[in-house]
Amino acid sequence: MRAQRGRAHISGAEGIFEEKDVGPALLAYIGRAMRHSKGKPDALRLGVELVQSQPLIIRALPVWTLRTRGPADARRKAARLLSSSGVSGKAAGKAFRILANGGMRGAALLDRAEGKRFEPDKKRGVRASMLGISKGAMRSLGLALSQKNMDHPRVKDALVLASKVAAAPGIAAELCISDDPDYTTGYVASPAFGYIRLPRIKKKGSPEGGRAFFLGDAAAAGDLISYLEETPVIVGKISPVGDIITLHGFFQAHDHRKPRGKKILRKKD
Ligand code: PML
């Protein structure tokens, strides 16, 4: 689903559904677009296509929310998380500058060492697409998020997307700042740490935002882009949803953890 007013993007969403659930899903998307905080769209496009290959089933990343004081503090913490995920200061700085300019429909794809960019079209970026969540995992996620007062479609959509991205071979981390002027929470996600929400990462009213994916192995950029845009992936299991935590507490908790195992559970049968 894509909704816009004039040339401005209002909202977009997608999912992978059983055939019998397509109709209700389309109605739900229309409802979401018409009630969006950015206002009513004047154009709403719905597209349906048959998924041609068996989706990979993955586990969602664990969710944490960091205590942050404001944009400078949240960005400093994002930079620390990126650095601990193997992203250089140079590459992170470049990503923050790209996101400050806003306006990209897809994500920037940067190598984690130098920040060299790999999107074939830099205006469009790379789109993480062909993704969804099973009904059972959606129910469990809704329950786990509502226990922490954060059950919102935006959080669920972002977690599904970040989980697909983190399951990609060669991905080191992702940085996201919402491009919705009214939504000031962003996140850093990585296979090593999970999905770490960063409230107050930008000032209310700011149109900046977008996503940057950091790549460990520059040689794998082509395969990565085709995985992100074309491989169907479904979140079939969730991971724990944690409390609001300080960065220090977060790193302490992770010192005691074993590295996470392989996230692809099985092909859907
Ligand atoms: C967006 O939908 O604009 C991106 C949202 C990122 C953060 C979602 C969350 O609160 O966890």
Coordinates of C-alpha atoms and ligand atoms in Angstrom, one line a residue:
M1 CA 0.0 0.0 0.0
R2 CA 1.3 3.5 -0.9
A3 CA -0.6 6.6 0.1
Q4 CA 0.4 10.2 -0.9
R5 CA -1.0 13.7 -1.0
G6 CA 0.2 15.7 -4.0
R7 CA 3.8 14.5 -4.3
A8 CA 4.3 13.9 -0.5
H9 CA 4.5 10.4 0.8
I10 CA 1.9 9.8 3.6
S11 CA 2.3 6.1 4.4
G12 CA 3.4 2.8 3.0
A13 CA 3.1 -0.8 4.2
E14 CA 3.3 -4.4 2.9
G15 CA 2.9 -7.9 4.1
I16 CA 2.8 -11.6 3.0
F17 CA -0.6 -13.2 3.5
E18 CA -2.5 -16.4 2.9
E19 CA -4.9 -15.9 -0.1
K20 CA -8.0 -15.9 2.2
D21 CA -6.5 -13.0 4.3
V22 CA -5.7 -10.7 1.4
G23 CA -9.1 -8.9 1.4
P24 CA -9.1 -8.1 5.1
A25 CA -5.4 -7.0 4.9
L26 CA -6.2 -4.6 2.1
L27 CA -9.1 -3.1 4.1
A28 CA -6.8 -2.7 7.1
Y29 CA -4.2 -0.9 5.0
I30 CA -6.9 1.5 3.6
G31 CA -7.9 2.2 7.2
R32 CA -4.3 2.9 8.3
A33 CA -3.7 5.2 5.3
M34 CA -6.9 7.2 5.9
R35 CA -6.1 7.7 9.6
H36 CA -2.4 8.6 9.3
S37 CA -1.0 11.3 11.5
K38 CA 0.4 13.0 8.4
G39 CA -3.2 13.6 7.2
K40 CA -5.6 12.2 4.6
P41 CA -4.0 11.0 1.3
D42 CA -5.4 12.1 -2.1
A43 CA -4.1 9.0 -3.8
L44 CA -4.0 5.4 -2.4
R45 CA -2.4 2.6 -4.4
L46 CA -2.9 -1.1 -3.5
G47 CA -0.9 -3.8 -5.3
V48 CA -1.2 -7.6 -4.9
E49 CA 1.2 -10.1 -6.4
L50 CA 1.7 -13.8 -6.0
V51 CA 4.8 -14.8 -4.0
Q52 CA 6.6 -17.2 -6.3
S53 CA 9.0 -18.9 -4.0
Q54 CA 8.7 -20.4 -0.5
P55 CA 9.4 -17.7 2.0
L56 CA 12.3 -18.0 4.5
I57 CA 11.1 -18.1 8.0
I58 CA 13.1 -16.1 10.5
R59 CA 12.9 -15.0 14.1
A60 CA 12.3 -11.4 15.0
L61 CA 15.1 -9.5 16.7
P62 CA 14.8 -8.9 20.4
V63 CA 13.5 -5.4 21.2
W64 CA 15.0 -2.9 23.6
T65 CA 14.3 0.8 24.2
L66 CA 17.1 3.1 25.4
R67 CA 16.8 5.9 27.8
T68 CA 17.6 9.1 25.9
R69 CA 17.6 12.8 26.8
G70 CA 17.2 14.4 23.3
P71 CA 18.5 14.3 19.8
A72 CA 22.2 14.8 20.6
D73 CA 22.2 12.1 23.3
A74 CA 20.2 9.7 21.2
R75 CA 22.6 10.1 18.2
R76 CA 25.6 9.7 20.5
K77 CA 24.1 6.4 21.7
A78 CA 23.2 5.3 18.2
A79 CA 26.9 6.0 17.2
R80 CA 28.1 3.8 20.1
L81 CA 25.8 1.0 19.1
L82 CA 26.9 1.2 15.5
S83 CA 30.5 1.2 16.5
S84 CA 30.0 -1.9 18.7
S85 CA 28.4 -3.5 15.7
G86 CA 31.5 -2.9 13.6
V87 CA 30.6 0.3 11.8
S88 CA 33.3 2.9 11.6
G89 CA 32.8 6.5 12.8
K90 CA 33.3 7.6 9.2
A91 CA 30.6 5.4 7.8
A92 CA 28.2 6.3 10.7
G93 CA 28.8 10.0 10.2
K94 CA 28.1 9.6 6.5
A95 CA 24.8 7.8 7.2
F96 CA 23.7 10.6 9.7
R97 CA 24.4 13.2 7.0
I98 CA 22.4 11.2 4.3
L99 CA 19.4 10.9 6.8
A100 CA 19.6 14.6 7.7
N101 CA 18.9 15.4 4.0
G102 CA 15.9 13.0 4.0
G103 CA 13.8 12.4 0.9
M104 CA 15.0 8.9 0.0
R105 CA 12.3 6.4 -0.7
G106 CA 14.5 3.4 0.1
A107 CA 17.6 2.9 2.2
A108 CA 21.2 4.0 1.7
L109 CA 23.6 1.0 1.5
L110 CA 27.0 1.8 2.8
D111 CA 30.1 -0.3 3.5
R112 CA 30.8 -0.3 7.2
A113 CA 34.4 0.7 7.0
E114 CA 34.6 3.6 4.6
G115 CA 30.9 4.5 4.1
K116 CA 31.2 3.9 0.3
R117 CA 27.7 3.7 -1.2
F118 CA 26.3 0.8 -3.2
E119 CA 22.8 1.8 -4.2
P120 CA 22.5 1.6 -8.0
D121 CA 20.1 4.6 -7.9
K122 CA 21.0 6.9 -5.0
K123 CA 17.7 8.9 -5.1
R124 CA 15.6 5.7 -4.8
G125 CA 17.9 3.8 -2.5
V126 CA 17.5 0.1 -1.8
R127 CA 14.0 -1.2 -0.7
A128 CA 13.6 -3.9 1.9
S129 CA 10.5 -5.6 0.4
M130 CA 8.8 -9.0 0.2
L131 CA 8.4 -9.3 4.0
G132 CA 5.7 -10.3 6.4
I133 CA 4.8 -11.9 9.8
S134 CA 2.8 -15.0 10.5
K135 CA -0.5 -14.6 12.3
G136 CA 0.8 -16.4 15.4
A137 CA 3.9 -14.3 15.6
M138 CA 1.8 -11.2 15.1
R139 CA -0.4 -12.2 18.0
S140 CA 2.6 -12.9 20.3
L141 CA 4.3 -9.7 19.2
G142 CA 1.1 -7.6 19.9
L143 CA 0.9 -9.1 23.4
A144 CA 4.6 -8.6 24.2
L145 CA 4.6 -5.0 22.9
S146 CA 1.3 -4.1 24.7
Q147 CA 2.9 -5.3 28.0
K148 CA 5.5 -2.5 27.4
N149 CA 2.9 0.0 26.1
M150 CA 4.3 0.1 22.6
D151 CA 1.9 -2.0 20.6
H152 CA 1.7 0.2 17.4
P153 CA 1.7 -0.9 13.8
R154 CA 4.7 1.3 13.1
V155 CA 6.8 -0.6 15.7
K156 CA 5.7 -4.0 14.3
D157 CA 6.4 -3.0 10.7
A158 CA 9.8 -1.6 11.5
L159 CA 10.7 -4.7 13.6
V160 CA 9.7 -7.0 10.7
L161 CA 11.7 -5.0 8.3
A162 CA 14.8 -4.7 10.6
S163 CA 14.6 -8.5 11.3
K164 CA 14.7 -9.3 7.5
V165 CA 17.6 -6.9 7.0
A166 CA 19.5 -8.2 10.0
A167 CA 19.1 -11.8 8.7
A168 CA 20.8 -10.8 5.5
P169 CA 24.2 -12.4 4.9
G170 CA 26.9 -9.7 5.4
I171 CA 24.8 -7.1 7.2
A172 CA 26.5 -5.4 10.1
A173 CA 23.8 -2.9 11.2
E174 CA 21.0 -0.6 10.3
L175 CA 20.3 2.9 11.3
C176 CA 16.7 4.3 11.1
I177 CA 15.3 7.7 11.8
S178 CA 11.6 8.0 11.0
D179 CA 10.9 10.5 8.3
D180 CA 7.5 11.3 9.8
P181 CA 7.8 14.8 11.2
D182 CA 5.6 13.8 14.1
Y183 CA 7.4 10.6 15.0
T184 CA 10.7 11.1 16.8
T185 CA 11.8 7.5 17.6
G186 CA 14.4 5.8 15.6
Y187 CA 16.5 2.6 16.0
V188 CA 19.8 0.9 15.5
A189 CA 19.4 -2.8 14.6
S190 CA 22.1 -5.4 14.3
P191 CA 22.4 -9.2 14.2
A192 CA 24.6 -8.9 17.3
F193 CA 22.4 -6.7 19.5
G194 CA 18.8 -6.8 18.2
Y195 CA 16.4 -3.9 17.6
I196 CA 17.3 -1.0 19.9
R197 CA 14.8 1.8 19.9
L198 CA 16.0 5.4 20.4
P199 CA 13.3 7.8 21.4
R200 CA 13.9 11.6 20.8
I201 CA 16.5 11.0 18.1
K202 CA 15.1 14.0 16.2
K203 CA 13.2 17.2 17.0
K204 CA 9.4 17.0 16.6
G205 CA 8.4 18.6 13.3
S206 CA 11.7 17.8 11.5
P207 CA 11.2 16.2 8.0
E208 CA 14.6 14.5 8.1
G209 CA 14.9 10.7 8.3
G210 CA 15.4 7.5 6.4
R211 CA 17.3 4.3 6.7
A212 CA 20.9 3.2 6.2
F213 CA 22.1 -0.4 5.9
F214 CA 25.8 -1.1 6.7
L215 CA 27.4 -3.9 4.8
G216 CA 30.3 -6.0 6.1
D217 CA 31.5 -7.4 2.8
A218 CA 31.4 -4.9 -0.1
A219 CA 31.7 -7.8 -2.6
A220 CA 28.3 -9.1 -1.5
A221 CA 26.4 -5.9 -2.3
G222 CA 24.6 -7.4 -5.4
D223 CA 23.4 -10.5 -3.6
L224 CA 22.3 -8.4 -0.7
I225 CA 20.2 -6.1 -2.8
S226 CA 18.5 -9.0 -4.5
Y227 CA 17.8 -10.6 -1.0
L228 CA 16.4 -7.4 0.3
E229 CA 14.2 -6.6 -2.6
E230 CA 13.2 -10.0 -3.9
T231 CA 13.5 -12.9 -1.3
P232 CA 10.3 -13.5 0.5
V233 CA 10.8 -13.6 4.3
I234 CA 8.3 -14.1 7.0
V235 CA 8.9 -13.6 10.7
G236 CA 7.6 -16.8 12.3
K237 CA 8.7 -16.4 15.9
I238 CA 9.4 -13.4 18.1
S239 CA 12.2 -12.7 20.6
P240 CA 11.8 -11.0 24.0
V241 CA 10.7 -7.4 24.3
G242 CA 12.8 -5.7 26.9
D243 CA 12.3 -2.7 29.2
I244 CA 13.6 0.8 28.9
I245 CA 17.2 0.6 29.7
T246 CA 20.3 2.8 29.9
L247 CA 23.1 2.3 27.3
H248 CA 25.4 1.1 30.2
G249 CA 22.8 -1.4 31.3
F250 CA 22.3 -2.6 27.8
F251 CA 26.0 -3.2 27.2
Q252 CA 26.3 -4.9 30.7
A253 CA 23.4 -7.3 29.8
H254 CA 25.1 -8.1 26.5
D255 CA 28.4 -8.9 28.1
H256 CA 26.7 -11.9 29.7
R257 CA 25.1 -13.1 26.5
K258 CA 26.3 -15.7 24.1
P259 CA 26.3 -14.5 20.4
R260 CA 23.0 -15.1 18.7
G261 CA 22.6 -18.2 16.6
K262 CA 21.6 -18.4 13.0
K263 CA 18.3 -16.7 12.5
I264 CA 16.8 -18.5 9.6
L265 CA 14.6 -21.2 11.1
R266 CA 13.3 -23.1 8.1
K267 CA 11.6 -22.8 4.8
K268 CA 7.9 -22.4 5.1
D269 CA 6.1 -25.6 4.4
Ligands
PML1 C1 8.8 4.8 10.5 O1 7.8 4.0 10.4 O2 8.7 5.9 10.3 C2 10.0 4.2 11.1 C3 9.8 3.9 12.5 C4 11.0 3.5 13.3 C5 10.8 3.3 14.8 C6 9.7 2.5 15.2 C7 9.7 2.2 16.7 O3 9.1 3.1 17.4 O4 10.2 1.3 17.1

